[in-house]
Coordinates of C-alpha atoms and ligand atoms in Angstrom, one line a residue:
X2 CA 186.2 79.9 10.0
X3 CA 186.0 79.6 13.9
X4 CA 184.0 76.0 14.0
X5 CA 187.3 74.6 11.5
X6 CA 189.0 75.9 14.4
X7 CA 187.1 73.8 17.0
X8 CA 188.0 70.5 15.1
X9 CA 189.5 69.0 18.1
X10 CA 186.6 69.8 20.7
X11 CA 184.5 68.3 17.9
X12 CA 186.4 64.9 17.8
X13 CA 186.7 64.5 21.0
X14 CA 182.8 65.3 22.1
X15 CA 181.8 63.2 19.4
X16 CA 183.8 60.2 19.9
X17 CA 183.4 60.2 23.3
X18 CA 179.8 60.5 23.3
X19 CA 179.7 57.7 20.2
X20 CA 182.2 55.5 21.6
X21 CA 180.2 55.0 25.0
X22 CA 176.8 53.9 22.9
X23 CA 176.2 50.0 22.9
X24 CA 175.8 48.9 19.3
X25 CA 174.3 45.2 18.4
X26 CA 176.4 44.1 15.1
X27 CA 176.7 40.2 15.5
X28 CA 179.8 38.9 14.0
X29 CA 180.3 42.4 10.7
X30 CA 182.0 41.1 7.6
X31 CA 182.1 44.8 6.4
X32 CA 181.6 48.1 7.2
X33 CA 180.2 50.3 5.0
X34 CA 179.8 54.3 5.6
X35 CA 176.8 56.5 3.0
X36 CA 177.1 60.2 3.3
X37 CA 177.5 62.9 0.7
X38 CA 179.9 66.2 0.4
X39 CA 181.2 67.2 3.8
X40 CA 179.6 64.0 5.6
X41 CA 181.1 61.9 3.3
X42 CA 184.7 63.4 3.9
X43 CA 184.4 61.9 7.0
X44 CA 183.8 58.5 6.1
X45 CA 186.7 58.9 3.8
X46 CA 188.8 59.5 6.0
X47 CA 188.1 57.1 8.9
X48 CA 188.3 54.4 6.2
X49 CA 191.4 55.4 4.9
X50 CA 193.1 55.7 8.7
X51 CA 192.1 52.8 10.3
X52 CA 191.8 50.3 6.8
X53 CA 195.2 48.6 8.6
X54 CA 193.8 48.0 11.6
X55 CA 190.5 46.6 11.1
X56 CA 189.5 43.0 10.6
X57 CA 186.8 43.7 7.7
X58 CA 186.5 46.1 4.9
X59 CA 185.4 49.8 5.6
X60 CA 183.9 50.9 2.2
X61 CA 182.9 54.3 1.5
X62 CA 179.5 54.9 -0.9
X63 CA 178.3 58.0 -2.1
X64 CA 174.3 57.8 -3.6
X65 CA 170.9 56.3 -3.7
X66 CA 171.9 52.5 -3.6
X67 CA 174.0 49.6 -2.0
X68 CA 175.7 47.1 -3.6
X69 CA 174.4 43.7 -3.3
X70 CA 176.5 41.9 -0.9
X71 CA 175.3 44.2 2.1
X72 CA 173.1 42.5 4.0
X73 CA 172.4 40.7 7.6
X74 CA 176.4 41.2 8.5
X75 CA 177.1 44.4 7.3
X76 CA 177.0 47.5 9.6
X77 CA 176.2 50.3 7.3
X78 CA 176.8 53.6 8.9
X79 CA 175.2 56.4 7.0
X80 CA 176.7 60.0 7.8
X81 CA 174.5 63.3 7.4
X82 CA 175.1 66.3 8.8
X83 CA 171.5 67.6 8.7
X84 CA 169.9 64.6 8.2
X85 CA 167.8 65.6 5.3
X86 CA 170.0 64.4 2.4
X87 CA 168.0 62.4 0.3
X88 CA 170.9 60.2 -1.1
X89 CA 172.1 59.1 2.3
X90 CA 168.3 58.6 3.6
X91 CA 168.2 56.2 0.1
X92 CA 171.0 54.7 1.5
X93 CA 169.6 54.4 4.9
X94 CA 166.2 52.7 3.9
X95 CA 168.1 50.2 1.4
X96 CA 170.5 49.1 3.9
X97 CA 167.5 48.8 6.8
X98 CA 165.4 47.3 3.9
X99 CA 168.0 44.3 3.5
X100 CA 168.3 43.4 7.6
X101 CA 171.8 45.7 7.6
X102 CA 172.9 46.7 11.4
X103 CA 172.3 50.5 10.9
X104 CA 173.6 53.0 12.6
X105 CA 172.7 56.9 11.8
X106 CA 175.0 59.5 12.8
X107 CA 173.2 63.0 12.5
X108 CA 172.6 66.4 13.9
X109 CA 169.0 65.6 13.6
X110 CA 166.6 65.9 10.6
X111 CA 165.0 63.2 8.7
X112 CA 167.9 60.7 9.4
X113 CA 167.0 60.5 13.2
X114 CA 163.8 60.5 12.7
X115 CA 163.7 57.1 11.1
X116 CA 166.4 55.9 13.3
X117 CA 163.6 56.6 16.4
X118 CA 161.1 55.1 14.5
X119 CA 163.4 51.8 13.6
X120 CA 164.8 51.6 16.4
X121 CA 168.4 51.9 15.3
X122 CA 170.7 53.4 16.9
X123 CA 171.6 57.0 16.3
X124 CA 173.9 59.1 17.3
X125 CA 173.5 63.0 17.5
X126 CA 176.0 65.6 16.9
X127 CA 175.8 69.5 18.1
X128 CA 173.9 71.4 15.2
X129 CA 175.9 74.4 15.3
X130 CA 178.0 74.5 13.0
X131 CA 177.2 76.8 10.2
X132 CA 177.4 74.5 7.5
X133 CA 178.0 70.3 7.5
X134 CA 181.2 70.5 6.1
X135 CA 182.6 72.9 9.5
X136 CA 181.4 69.9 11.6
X137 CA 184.3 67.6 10.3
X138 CA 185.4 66.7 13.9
X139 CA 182.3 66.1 15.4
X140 CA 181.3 63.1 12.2
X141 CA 184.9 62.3 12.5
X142 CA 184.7 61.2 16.0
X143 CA 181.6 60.1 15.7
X144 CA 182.3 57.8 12.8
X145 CA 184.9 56.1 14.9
X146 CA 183.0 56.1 17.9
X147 CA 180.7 54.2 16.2
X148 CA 183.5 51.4 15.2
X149 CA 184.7 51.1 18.4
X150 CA 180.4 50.6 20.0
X151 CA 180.5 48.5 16.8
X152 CA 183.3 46.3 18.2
X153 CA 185.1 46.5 14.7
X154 CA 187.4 48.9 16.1
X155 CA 189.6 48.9 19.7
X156 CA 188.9 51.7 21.8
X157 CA 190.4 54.4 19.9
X158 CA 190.3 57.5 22.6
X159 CA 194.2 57.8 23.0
X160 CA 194.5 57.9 19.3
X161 CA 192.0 60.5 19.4
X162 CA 193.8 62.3 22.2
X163 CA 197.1 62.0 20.9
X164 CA 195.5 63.5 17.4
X165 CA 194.4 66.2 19.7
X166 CA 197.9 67.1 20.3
X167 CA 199.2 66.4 17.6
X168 CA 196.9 69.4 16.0
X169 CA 197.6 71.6 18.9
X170 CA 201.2 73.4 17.2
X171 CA 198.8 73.8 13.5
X172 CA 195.8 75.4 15.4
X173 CA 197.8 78.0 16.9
X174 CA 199.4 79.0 13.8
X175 CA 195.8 79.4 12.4
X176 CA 193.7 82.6 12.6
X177 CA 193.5 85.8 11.2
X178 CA 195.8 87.4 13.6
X179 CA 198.8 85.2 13.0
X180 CA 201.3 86.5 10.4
X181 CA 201.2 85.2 6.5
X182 CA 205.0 84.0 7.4
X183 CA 203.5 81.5 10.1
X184 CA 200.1 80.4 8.5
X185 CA 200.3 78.0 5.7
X186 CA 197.1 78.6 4.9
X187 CA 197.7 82.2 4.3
X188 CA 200.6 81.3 2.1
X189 CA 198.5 78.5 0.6
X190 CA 195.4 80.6 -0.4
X191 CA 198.0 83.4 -2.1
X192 CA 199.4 80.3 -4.2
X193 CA 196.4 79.7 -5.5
X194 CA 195.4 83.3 -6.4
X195 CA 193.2 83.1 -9.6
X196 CA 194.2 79.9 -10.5
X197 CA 192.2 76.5 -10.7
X198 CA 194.0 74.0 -8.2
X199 CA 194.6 70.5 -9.0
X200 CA 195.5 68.6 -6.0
X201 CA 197.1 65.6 -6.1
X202 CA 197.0 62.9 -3.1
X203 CA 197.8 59.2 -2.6
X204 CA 197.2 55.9 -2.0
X205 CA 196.2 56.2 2.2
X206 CA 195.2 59.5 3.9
X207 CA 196.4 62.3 1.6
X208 CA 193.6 60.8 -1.4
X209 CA 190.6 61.8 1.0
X210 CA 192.3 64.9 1.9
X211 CA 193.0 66.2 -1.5
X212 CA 189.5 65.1 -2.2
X213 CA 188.5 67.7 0.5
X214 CA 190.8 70.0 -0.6
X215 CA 188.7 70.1 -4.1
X216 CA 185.8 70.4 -2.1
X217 CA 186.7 73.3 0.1
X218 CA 188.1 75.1 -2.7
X219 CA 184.3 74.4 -4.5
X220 CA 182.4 75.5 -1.7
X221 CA 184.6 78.0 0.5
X222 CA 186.6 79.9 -2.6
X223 CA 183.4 79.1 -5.0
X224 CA 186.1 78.2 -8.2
X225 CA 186.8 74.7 -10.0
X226 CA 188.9 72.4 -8.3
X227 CA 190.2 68.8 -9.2
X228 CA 191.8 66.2 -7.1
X229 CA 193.4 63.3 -8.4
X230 CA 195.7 60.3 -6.6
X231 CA 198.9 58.8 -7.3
X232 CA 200.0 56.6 -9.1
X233 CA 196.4 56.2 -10.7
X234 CA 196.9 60.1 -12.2
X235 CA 200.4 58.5 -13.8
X236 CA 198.3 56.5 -16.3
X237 CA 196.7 59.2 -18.0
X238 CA 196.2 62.8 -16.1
X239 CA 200.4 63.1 -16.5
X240 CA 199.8 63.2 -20.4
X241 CA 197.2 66.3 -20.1
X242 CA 199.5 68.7 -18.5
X243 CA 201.1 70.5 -21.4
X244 CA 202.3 74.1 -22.2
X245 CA 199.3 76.8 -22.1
X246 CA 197.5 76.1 -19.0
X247 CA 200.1 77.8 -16.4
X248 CA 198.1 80.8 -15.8
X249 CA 195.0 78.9 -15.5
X250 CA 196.0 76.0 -13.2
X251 CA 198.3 75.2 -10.0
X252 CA 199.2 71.9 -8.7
X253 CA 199.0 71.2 -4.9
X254 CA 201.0 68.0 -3.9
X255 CA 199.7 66.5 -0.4
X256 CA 202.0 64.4 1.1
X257 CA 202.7 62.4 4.5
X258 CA 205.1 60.7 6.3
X259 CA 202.7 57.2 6.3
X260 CA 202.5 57.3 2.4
X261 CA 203.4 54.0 -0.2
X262 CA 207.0 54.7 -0.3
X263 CA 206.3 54.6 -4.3
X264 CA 205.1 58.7 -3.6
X265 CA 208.1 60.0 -4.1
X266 CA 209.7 58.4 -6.9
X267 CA 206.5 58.9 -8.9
X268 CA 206.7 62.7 -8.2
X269 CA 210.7 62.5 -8.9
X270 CA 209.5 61.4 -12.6
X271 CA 206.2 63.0 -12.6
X272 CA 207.1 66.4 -11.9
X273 CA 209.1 67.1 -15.0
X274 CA 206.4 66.8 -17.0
X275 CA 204.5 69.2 -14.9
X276 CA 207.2 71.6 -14.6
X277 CA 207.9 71.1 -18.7
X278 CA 204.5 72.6 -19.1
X279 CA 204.9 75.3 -16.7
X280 CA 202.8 74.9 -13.8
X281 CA 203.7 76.0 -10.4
X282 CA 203.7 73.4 -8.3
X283 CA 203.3 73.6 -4.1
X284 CA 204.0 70.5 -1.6
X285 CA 202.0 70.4 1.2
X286 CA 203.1 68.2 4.2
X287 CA 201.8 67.1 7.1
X288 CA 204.4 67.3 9.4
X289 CA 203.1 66.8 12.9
X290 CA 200.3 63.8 13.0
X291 CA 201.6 60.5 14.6
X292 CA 199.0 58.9 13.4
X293 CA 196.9 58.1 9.7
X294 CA 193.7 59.9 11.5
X295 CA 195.6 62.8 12.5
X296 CA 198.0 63.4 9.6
X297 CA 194.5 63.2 7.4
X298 CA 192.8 65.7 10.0
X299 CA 196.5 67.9 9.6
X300 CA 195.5 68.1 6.0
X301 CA 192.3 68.7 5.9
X302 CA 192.2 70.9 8.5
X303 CA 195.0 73.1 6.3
X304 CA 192.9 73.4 3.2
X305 CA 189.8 74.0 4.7
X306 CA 191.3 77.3 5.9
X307 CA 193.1 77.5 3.4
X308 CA 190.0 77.9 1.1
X309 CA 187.9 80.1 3.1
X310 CA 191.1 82.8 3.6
X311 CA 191.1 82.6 -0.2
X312 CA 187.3 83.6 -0.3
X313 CA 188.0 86.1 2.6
X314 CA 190.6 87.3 0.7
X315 CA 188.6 88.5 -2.3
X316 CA 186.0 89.8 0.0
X317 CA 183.7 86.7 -0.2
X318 CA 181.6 84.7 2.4
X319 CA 182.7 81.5 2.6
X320 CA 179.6 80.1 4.4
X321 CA 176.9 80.3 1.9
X322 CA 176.8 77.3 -0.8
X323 CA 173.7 79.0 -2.9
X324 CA 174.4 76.6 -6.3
X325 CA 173.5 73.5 -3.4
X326 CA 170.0 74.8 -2.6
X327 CA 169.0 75.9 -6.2
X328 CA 169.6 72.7 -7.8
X329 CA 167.6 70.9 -4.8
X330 CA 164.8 73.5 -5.8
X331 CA 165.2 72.3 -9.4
X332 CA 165.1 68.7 -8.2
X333 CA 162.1 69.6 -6.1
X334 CA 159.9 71.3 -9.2
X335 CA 160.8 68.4 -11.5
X336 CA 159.0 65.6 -9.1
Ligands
F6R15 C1 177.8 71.9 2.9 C2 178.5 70.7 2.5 C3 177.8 69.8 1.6 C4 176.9 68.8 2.4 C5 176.1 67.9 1.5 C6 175.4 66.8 2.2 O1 178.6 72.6 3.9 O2 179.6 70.5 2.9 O3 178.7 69.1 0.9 O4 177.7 68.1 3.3 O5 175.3 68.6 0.7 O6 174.6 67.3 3.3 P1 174.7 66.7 4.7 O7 176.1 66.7 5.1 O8 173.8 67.5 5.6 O9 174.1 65.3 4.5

């Protein structure tokens, strides 16, 4: 719980430390960022805040492989907290493999390992946070820093700062001394009680939060979760809710001020079908971010707490993420 409460003295180390490094790209014609769970998230969301302000594509992959059109002007920037992850490192060799500018972003582990021994760049992030996915500001800032060393992205550090600030009002109404009536998360963790959560996000910032969202809820609460995004959801999810699952399932709406302006006359006619059936529905919006990177931090930020008060609650660790390690054992025994 405390290191999601050092977000912002992660992003700002992190880019400022990545943002400083020289990176060699030549003229990029996409960007493309390879990380799994919690690393991932951070790609994610760098790609969806800066995807208007960036002259190439800034693609997100998540496995072994790389499509075919990376190659010599492609910087592929693979994200992993420990290093170790064997997707990501698939990734890695792939991209370094087809002449890709390379760039590893890491708190060590294999990842920098073979970034030392290729030569490519890497840049190192503190190890201590207790798990990958409570080191969301340090590969945040980190991921951008390495756009802007990239020259894809402008120097980006008052953004960063401003996000910083913008964060400021949410992380002092976090903590387990501040009353349920002033934490959202509190109040957000009781809504979900013993129900599944389906969170919903949208096209932009609040589609890789409510992806993190499911995520937290996995590994932090330890219950199913599902995310889906308008309008995509319109086209076939809408038809699934029906009466019988209201005990069983809430719905979580993200929203922000920078969303398609579609949002909210989908949910006008998308809601009655949900309420028709039910479900309890809770709107959560980021109110204070000025920008796409810190309304998508504001999000996140709120359901990663969210999700471990909700273990705390029920007398749970949130740290430990046993299911992880036994099926790496089982992948292990089988080779
Ligand atoms: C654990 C977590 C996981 C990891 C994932 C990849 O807290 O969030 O989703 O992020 O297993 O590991 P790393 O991030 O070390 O590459």
């Amino acid at each position: 719980m405390e290191s999601y409460l050092r977000l912002g003295d992660q992003l700002r180390a992190a880019y400022d430390g990545a943002s400083g490094v020289s990176i060699e790209t030549g003229a990029a014609r996409a960007v493309v960022f390879c990380g799994m769970g919690g690393s991932a998230a951070a790609g994610d969301l760098v790609s969806a805040a800066y995807a208007d302000d960036v002259p190439v594509p800034l693609e997100i992959r998540r496995g072994y492989g790389l499509p075919a059109w990376v190659g010599r002007d492609t910087v592929v920037i693979c994200l992993s907290y420990s290093g170790d992850t064997e997707e990501t490192l698939s990734a890695y060799d792939e991209a370094a493999s087809r002449g890709a500018h390379v760039v590893a972003i890491s708190s060590g582990g294999e990842l920098a390992a073979r970034a030392a021994r290729s030569g490519a760049p890497h840049l190192a992030v503190p190890g201590d946070a207790p798990q990958p996915r409570a080191a969301l500001g340090s590969l945040t800032g980190a991921a951008i820093g390495a756009l802007v060393s990239a020259g894809v992205l402008d120097e980006a550090g008052e953004q960063v700062e401003q996000a910083l600030a913008d964060l400021r009002g949410q992380l002092e109404r976090l903590g387990f001394d501040v009353p349920t009536e002033r934490d959202r998360s509190k109040q957000i963790a009781s809504f979900v009680g013993s129900r599944i959560p389906v969170i919903w996000g949208s096209e932009g910032v609040s589609w890789p939060a409510a992806w993190r969202w499911k995520c937290a809820f996995n590994e932090n609460a330890k219950i199913p979760a599902f995310a889906s995004a308008l309008p995509e959801l319109n086209h076939h999810e809408v038809v699934g809710w029906t009466k019988g699952h209201a005990d069983a399932f809430c719905l979580v709406v993200l929203r922000e001020p920078g969303e398609h302006p579609s949002v909210q006359a989908r949910l006008d006619a998308t809601l009655p079908e949900i309420r028709a059936a039910d479900v309890e529905v809770l709107e959560v919006r980021a109110e204070e971010g000025r920008s796409p990177l810190a309304r998508g931090l504001e999000l996140m930020l709120a359901g990663d707490v969210a999700s471990a008060y909700h273990a705390i609650e029920r007398g749970m660790d949130p740290a430990p993420i046993d299911a992880i390690a036994r099926v790496k054992a089982r992948l292990a025994e089988g080779r």
